[in-house]
Short mmCIF file of C-alpha atoms (C1' of nucleotides) in Angstrom, two decimals:
data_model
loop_
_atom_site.label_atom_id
_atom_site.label_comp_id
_atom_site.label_asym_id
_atom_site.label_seq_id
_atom_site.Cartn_x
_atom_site.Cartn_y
_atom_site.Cartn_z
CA UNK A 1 0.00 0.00 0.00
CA UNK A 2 1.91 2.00 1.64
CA UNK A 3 2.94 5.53 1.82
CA UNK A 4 1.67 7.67 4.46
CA UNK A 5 -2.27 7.97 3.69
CA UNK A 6 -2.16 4.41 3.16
CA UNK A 7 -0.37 3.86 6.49
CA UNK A 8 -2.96 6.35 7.93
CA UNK A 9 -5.92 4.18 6.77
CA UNK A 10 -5.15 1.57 7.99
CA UNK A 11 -4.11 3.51 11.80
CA UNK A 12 -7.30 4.72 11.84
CA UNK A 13 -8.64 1.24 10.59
CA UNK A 14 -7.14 -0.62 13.50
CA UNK A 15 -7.13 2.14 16.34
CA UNK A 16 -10.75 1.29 17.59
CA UNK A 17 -10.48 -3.02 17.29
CA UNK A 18 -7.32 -2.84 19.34
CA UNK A 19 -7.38 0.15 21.63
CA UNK A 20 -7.92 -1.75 24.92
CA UNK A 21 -7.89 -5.28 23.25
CA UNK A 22 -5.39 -7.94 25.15
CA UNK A 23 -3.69 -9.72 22.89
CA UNK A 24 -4.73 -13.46 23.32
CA UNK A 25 -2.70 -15.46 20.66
CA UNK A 26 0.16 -15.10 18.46
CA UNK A 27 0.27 -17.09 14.93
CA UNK A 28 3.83 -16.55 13.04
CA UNK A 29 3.01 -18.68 9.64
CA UNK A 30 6.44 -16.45 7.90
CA UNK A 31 9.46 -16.64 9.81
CA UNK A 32 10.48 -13.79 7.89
CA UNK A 33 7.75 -11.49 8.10
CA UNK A 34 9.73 -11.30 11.66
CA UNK A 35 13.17 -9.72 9.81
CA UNK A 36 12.99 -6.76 12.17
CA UNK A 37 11.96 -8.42 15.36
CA UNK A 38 15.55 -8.33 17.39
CA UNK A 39 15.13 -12.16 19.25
CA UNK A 40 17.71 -10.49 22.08
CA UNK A 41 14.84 -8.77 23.71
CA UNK A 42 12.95 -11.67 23.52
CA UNK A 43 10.59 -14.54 21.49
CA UNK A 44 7.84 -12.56 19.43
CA UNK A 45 5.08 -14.34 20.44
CA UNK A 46 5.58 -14.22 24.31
CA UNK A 47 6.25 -10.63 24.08
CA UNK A 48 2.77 -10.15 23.00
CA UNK A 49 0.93 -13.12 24.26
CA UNK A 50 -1.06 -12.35 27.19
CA UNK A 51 -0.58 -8.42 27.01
CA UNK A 52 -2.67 -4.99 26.28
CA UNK A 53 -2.67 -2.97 23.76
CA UNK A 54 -2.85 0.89 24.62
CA UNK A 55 -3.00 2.90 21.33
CA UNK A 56 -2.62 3.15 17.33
CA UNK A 57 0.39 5.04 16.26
CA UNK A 58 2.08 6.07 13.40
CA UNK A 59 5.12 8.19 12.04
CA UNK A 60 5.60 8.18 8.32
CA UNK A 61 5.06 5.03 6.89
CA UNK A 62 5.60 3.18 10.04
CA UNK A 63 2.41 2.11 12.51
CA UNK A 64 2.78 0.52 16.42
CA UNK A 65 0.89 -0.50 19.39
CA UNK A 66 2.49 0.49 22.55
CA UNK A 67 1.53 -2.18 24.90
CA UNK A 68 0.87 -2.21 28.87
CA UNK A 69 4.72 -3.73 28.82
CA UNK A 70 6.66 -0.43 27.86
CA UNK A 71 7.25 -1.93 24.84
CA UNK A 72 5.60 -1.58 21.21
CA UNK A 73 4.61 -3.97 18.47
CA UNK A 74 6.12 -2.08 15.54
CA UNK A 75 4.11 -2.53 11.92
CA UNK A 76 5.88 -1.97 8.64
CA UNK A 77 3.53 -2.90 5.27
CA UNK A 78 7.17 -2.82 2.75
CA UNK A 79 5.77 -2.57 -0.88
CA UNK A 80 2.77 -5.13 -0.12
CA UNK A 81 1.52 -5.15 3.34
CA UNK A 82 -1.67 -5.42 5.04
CA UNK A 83 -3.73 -5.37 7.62
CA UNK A 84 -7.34 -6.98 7.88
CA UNK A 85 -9.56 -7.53 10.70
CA UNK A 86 -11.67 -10.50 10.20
CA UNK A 87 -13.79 -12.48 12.34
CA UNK A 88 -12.50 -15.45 14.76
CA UNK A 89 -12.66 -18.50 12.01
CA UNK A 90 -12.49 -16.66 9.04
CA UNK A 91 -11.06 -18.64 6.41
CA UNK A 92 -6.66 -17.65 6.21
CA UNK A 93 -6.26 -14.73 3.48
CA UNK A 94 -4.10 -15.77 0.72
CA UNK A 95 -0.17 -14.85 1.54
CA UNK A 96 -1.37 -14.82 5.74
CA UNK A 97 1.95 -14.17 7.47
CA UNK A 98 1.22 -13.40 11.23
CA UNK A 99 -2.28 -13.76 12.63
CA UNK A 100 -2.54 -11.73 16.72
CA UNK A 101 -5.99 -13.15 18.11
CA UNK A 102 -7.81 -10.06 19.97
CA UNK A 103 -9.54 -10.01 23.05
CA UNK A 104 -11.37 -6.72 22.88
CA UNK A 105 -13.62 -5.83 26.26
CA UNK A 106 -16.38 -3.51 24.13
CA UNK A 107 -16.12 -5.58 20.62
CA UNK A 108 -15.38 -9.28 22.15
CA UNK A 109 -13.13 -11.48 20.24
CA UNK A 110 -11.64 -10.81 16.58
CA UNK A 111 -8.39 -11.76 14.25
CA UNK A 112 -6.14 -9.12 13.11
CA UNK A 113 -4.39 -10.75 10.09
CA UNK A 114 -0.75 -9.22 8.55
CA UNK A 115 -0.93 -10.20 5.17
CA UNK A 116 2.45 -9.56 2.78
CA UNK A 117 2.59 -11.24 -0.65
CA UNK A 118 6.77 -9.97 -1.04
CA UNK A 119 7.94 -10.24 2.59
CA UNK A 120 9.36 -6.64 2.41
CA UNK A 121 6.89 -5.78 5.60
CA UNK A 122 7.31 -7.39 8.89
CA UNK A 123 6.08 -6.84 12.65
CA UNK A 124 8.47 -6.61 15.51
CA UNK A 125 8.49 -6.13 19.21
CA UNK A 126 10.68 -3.38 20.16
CA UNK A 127 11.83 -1.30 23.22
CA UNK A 128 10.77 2.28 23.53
CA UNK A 129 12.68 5.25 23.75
CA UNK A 130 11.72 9.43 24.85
CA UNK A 131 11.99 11.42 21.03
CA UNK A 132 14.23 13.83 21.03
CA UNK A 133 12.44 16.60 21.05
CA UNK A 134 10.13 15.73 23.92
CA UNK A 135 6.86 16.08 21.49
CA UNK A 136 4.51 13.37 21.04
CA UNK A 137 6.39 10.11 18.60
CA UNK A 138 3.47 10.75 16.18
CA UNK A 139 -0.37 10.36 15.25
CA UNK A 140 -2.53 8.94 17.18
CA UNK A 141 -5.60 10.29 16.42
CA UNK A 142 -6.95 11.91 19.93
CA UNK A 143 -5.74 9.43 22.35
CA UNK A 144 -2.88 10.15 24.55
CA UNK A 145 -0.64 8.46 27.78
CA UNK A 146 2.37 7.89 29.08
CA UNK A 147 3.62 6.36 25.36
CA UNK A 148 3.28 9.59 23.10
CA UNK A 149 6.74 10.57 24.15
CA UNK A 150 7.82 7.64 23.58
CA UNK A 151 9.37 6.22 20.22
CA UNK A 152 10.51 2.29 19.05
CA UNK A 153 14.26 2.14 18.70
CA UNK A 154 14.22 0.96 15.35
CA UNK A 155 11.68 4.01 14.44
CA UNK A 156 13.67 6.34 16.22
CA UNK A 157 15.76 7.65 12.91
CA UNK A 158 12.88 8.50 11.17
CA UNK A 159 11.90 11.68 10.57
CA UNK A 160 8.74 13.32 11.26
CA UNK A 161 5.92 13.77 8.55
CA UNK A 162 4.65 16.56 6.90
CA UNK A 163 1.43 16.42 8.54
CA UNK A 164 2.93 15.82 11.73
CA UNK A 165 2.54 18.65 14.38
CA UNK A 166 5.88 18.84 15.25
CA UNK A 167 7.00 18.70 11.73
CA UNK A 168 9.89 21.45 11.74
CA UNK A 169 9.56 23.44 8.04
CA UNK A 170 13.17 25.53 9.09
CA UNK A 171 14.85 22.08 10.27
CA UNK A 172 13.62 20.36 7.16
CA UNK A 173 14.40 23.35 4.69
CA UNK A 174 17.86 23.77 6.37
CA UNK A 175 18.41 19.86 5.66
CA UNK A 176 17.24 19.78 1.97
CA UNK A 177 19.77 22.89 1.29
CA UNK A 178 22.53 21.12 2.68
CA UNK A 179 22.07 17.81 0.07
CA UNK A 180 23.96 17.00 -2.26
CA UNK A 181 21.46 14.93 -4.36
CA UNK A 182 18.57 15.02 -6.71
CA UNK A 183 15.28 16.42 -5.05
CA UNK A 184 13.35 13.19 -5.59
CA UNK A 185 15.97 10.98 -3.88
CA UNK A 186 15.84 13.81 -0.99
CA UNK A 187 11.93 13.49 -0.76
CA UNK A 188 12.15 9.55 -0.50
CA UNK A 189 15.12 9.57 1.99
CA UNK A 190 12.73 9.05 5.31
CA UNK A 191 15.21 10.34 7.55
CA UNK A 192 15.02 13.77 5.96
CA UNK A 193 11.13 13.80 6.03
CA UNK A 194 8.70 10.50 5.96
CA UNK A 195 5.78 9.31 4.35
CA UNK A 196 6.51 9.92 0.75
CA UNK A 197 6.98 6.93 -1.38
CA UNK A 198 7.56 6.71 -5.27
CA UNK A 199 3.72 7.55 -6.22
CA UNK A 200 3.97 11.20 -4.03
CA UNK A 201 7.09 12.11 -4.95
CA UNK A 202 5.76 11.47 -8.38
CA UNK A 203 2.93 13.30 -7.90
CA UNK A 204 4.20 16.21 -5.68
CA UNK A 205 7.30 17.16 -8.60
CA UNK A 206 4.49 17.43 -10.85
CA UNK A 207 2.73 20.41 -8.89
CA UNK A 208 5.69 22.03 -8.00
CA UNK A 209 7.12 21.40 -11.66
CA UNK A 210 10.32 20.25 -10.90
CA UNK A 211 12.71 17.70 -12.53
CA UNK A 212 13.13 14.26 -10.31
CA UNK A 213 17.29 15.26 -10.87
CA UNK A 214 17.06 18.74 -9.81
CA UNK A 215 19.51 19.18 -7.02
CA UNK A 216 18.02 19.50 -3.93
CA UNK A 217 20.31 22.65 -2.78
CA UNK A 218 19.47 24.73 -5.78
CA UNK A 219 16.13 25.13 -5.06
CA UNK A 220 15.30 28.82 -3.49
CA UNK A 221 13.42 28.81 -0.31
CA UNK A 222 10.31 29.50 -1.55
CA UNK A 223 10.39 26.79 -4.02
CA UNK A 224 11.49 24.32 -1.44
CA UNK A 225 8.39 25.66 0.73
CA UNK A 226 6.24 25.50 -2.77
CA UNK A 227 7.24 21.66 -2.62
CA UNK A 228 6.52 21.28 0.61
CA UNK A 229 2.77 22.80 0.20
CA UNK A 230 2.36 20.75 -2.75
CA UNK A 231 3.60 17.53 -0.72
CA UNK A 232 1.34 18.44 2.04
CA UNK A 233 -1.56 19.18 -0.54
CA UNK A 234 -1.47 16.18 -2.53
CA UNK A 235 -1.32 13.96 0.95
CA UNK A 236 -4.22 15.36 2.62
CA UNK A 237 -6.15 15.11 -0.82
CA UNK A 238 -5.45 11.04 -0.67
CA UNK A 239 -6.05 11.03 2.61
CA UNK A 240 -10.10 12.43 2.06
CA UNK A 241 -10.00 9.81 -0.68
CA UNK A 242 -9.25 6.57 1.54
CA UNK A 243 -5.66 6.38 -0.24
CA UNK A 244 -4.52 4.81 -3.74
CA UNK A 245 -4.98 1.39 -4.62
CA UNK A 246 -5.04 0.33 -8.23
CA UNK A 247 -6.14 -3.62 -7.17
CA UNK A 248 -7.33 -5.87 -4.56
CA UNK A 249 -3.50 -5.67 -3.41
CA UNK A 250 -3.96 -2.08 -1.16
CA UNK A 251 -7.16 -2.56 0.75
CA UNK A 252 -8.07 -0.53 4.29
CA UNK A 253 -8.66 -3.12 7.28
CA UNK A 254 -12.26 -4.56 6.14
CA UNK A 255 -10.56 -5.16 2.31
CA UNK A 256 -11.94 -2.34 0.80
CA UNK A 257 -9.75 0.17 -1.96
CA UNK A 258 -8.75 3.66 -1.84
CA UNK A 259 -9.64 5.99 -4.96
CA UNK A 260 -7.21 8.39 -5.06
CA UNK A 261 -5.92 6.15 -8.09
CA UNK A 262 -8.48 8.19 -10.08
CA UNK A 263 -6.54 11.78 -8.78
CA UNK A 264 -2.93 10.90 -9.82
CA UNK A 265 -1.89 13.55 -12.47
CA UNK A 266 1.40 12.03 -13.39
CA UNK A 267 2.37 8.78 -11.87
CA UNK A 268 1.72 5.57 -14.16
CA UNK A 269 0.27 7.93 -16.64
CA UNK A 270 3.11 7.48 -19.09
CA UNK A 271 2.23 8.20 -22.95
CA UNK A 272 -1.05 10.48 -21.20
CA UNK A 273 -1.25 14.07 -22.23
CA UNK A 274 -0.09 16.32 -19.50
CA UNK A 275 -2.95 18.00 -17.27
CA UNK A 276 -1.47 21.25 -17.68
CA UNK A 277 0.55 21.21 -21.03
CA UNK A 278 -1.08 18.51 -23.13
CA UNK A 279 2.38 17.10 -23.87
CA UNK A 280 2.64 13.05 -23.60
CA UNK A 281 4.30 12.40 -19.92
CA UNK A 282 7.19 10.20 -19.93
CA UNK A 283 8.49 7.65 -17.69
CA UNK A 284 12.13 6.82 -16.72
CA UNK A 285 14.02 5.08 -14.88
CA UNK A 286 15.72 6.01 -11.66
CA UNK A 287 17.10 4.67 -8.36
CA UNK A 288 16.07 0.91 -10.10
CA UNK A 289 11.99 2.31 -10.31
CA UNK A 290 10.21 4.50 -12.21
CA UNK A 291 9.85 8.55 -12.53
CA UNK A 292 6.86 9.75 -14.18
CA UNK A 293 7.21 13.73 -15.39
CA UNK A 294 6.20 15.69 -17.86
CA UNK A 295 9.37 16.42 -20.24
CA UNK A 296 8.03 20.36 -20.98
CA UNK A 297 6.80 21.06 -17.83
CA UNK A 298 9.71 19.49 -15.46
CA UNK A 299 12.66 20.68 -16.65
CA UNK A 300 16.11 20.47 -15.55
CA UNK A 301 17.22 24.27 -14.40
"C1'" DA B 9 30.00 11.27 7.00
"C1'" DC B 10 27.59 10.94 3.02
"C1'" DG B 11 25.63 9.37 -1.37
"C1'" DC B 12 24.39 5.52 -3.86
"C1'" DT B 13 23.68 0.59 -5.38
"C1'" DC B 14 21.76 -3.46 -4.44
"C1'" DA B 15 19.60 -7.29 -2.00
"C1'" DC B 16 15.60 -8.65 0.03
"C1'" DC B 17 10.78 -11.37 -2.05
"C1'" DT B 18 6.34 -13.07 -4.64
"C1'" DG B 19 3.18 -12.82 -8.22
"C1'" DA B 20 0.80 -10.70 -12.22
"C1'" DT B 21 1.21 -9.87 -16.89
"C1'" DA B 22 3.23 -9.31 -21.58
"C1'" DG B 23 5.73 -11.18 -25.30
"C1'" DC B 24 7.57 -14.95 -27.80
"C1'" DT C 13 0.92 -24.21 -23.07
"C1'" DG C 14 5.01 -22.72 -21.11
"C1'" DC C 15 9.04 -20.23 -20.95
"C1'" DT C 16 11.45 -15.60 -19.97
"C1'" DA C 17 11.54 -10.81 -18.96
"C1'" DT C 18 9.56 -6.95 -16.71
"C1'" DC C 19 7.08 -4.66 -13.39
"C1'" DA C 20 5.27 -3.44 -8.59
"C1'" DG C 21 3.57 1.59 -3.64
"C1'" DG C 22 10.10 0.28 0.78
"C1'" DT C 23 14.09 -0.13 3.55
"C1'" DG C 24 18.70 -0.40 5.11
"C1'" DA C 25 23.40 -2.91 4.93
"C1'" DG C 26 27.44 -2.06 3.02
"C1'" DC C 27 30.38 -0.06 -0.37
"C1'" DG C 28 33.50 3.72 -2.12
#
DNA sequence: ACGCTCACCTGATAGC
DNA sequence: TGCTATCAGGTGAGCG
């Protein structure tokens, strides 16, 4: 699915089945969809087995449950996560990795399934840490506790979103001046700002009509903070729309699709006219994917 | 320290 | 029908 509306979707999916729920069994069907789960602080299942979940939170692209332990299970979808609640007996989902069993006090019992055709998302158990800047670790919708300071380790080096509160627009334009790289790999590089994946940063060059290789320290303040608008802009409009899905592949928790597929100006519209210009958008390659841009309207400078 | 390439995976689809 | 090549929304280890 999954850049940040997706990611958000499926938050806001999940917060109200497993706010309060206790966790009351652990399936692992994937070894592998464990890849982040660090064994040293101990076995995956009997971190969770048994335990409560406090909240839904996410940062970027990544999602976790703080738990009444301290600690957090940490979500990450990769290129082909998902999450789906179903009910106790439910027939598996096709490419079911990890199924947590869900003991909810309001809503009673019910499966939340991690589904991941490619393996590139995984789930994790992971020790929590204060954020550096004392501000909450990220949304949450309205809920709050002792965990909002509080950040995974392994999410820790991940920057804050553009829709994020504490989101710092001086930090972040101080950080894109000082690259030394195209914009597009500086809008992808989640340490610099999350949440935008290949279709955004697609999408978001296109409004701001710049070139995928511009460098990133050429760009004048205000065209950096025209980017950012147009980042923030083209989020929040996927957002209203549920999120993009083009198949069955990027569904919200109950397995139904997003429609901001029908929005996208310029990714996967290759051979298209342009929106603005009428000239045929192209696609390249770049950083082993593709770049979608219009060739007259994105320019190198 | 930083920028960049590549490995990590499965499955759908197109072309021969 | 069946083979091969190509494509897919992400991340981070490890290289120079």
């Amino acid at each position: 699915m999954p850049e940040l509306p997706e990611v958000e979707v499926v938050r806001a999916g999940v917060e109200p089945a497993v706010t309060g729920a206790v966790i009351a069994g652990v399936e692992v069907f994937e070894e592998r969809s464990l890849r982040r789960h660090d064994p040293a602080l101990g076995p995956f299942t009997e971190m969770l087995q048994g335990h409560r979940v406090l909240a839904a939170v996410r940062r970027g692209k990544f999602l976790w449950l703080p738990l009444d332990t301290g600690r957090a299970l940490v979500v990450h979808l990769g290129m082909s996560g998902q999450v789906l609640l179903r009910s106790p007996g439910t027939d598996a989902d096709r490419q079911l990795r990890i199924r947590l069993a869900l003991d909810h006090p309001d809503h009673g019992e019910l499966w939340l399934n991690f589904v991941d055709q490619r393996i590139f998302g995984s789930m994790a158990v992971d020790a929590m840490q204060p954020t550096r800047d004392g501000l909450p670790a990220g949304f949450s919708g309205r809920a709050s506790g002792p965990w909002s300071g509080l950040i995974p380790s392994q999410v820790a080096h991940i920057a804050r979103d553009p829709l994020d509160p504490g989101f710092s627009t001086p930090l972040f334009l101080a950080a894109l001046a000082r690259k030394k790289t195209g914009i597009k790999r500086a809008l992808l590089d989640q340490t610099l700002i999350s949440g935008i994946g290949n279709i955004y940063a697609d999408e978001a060059l296109f409004a701001a009509r710049l070139h995928y290789e511009q460098p990133a320290d050429s760009l004048s303040p205000a065209k950096a903070r025209a980017l950012l608008a147009a980042v923030r802009s083209i989020l929040n409009r996927a957002l209203a729309e549920g999120g993009t899905s083009f198949d069955a592949q990027y569904v919200n928790v109950n397995g139904q699709s997003g429609y901001f597929a029908h929005s996208l100006s310029a990714y996967g519209r290759q051979g298209s006219p342009c929106p603005r210009c009428a000239t045929p958008l192209v696609r390249r390659q770049f950083m082993n994917r593709s770049s979608h841009l219009c060739p007259r309207c994105q320019r190198l400078r």
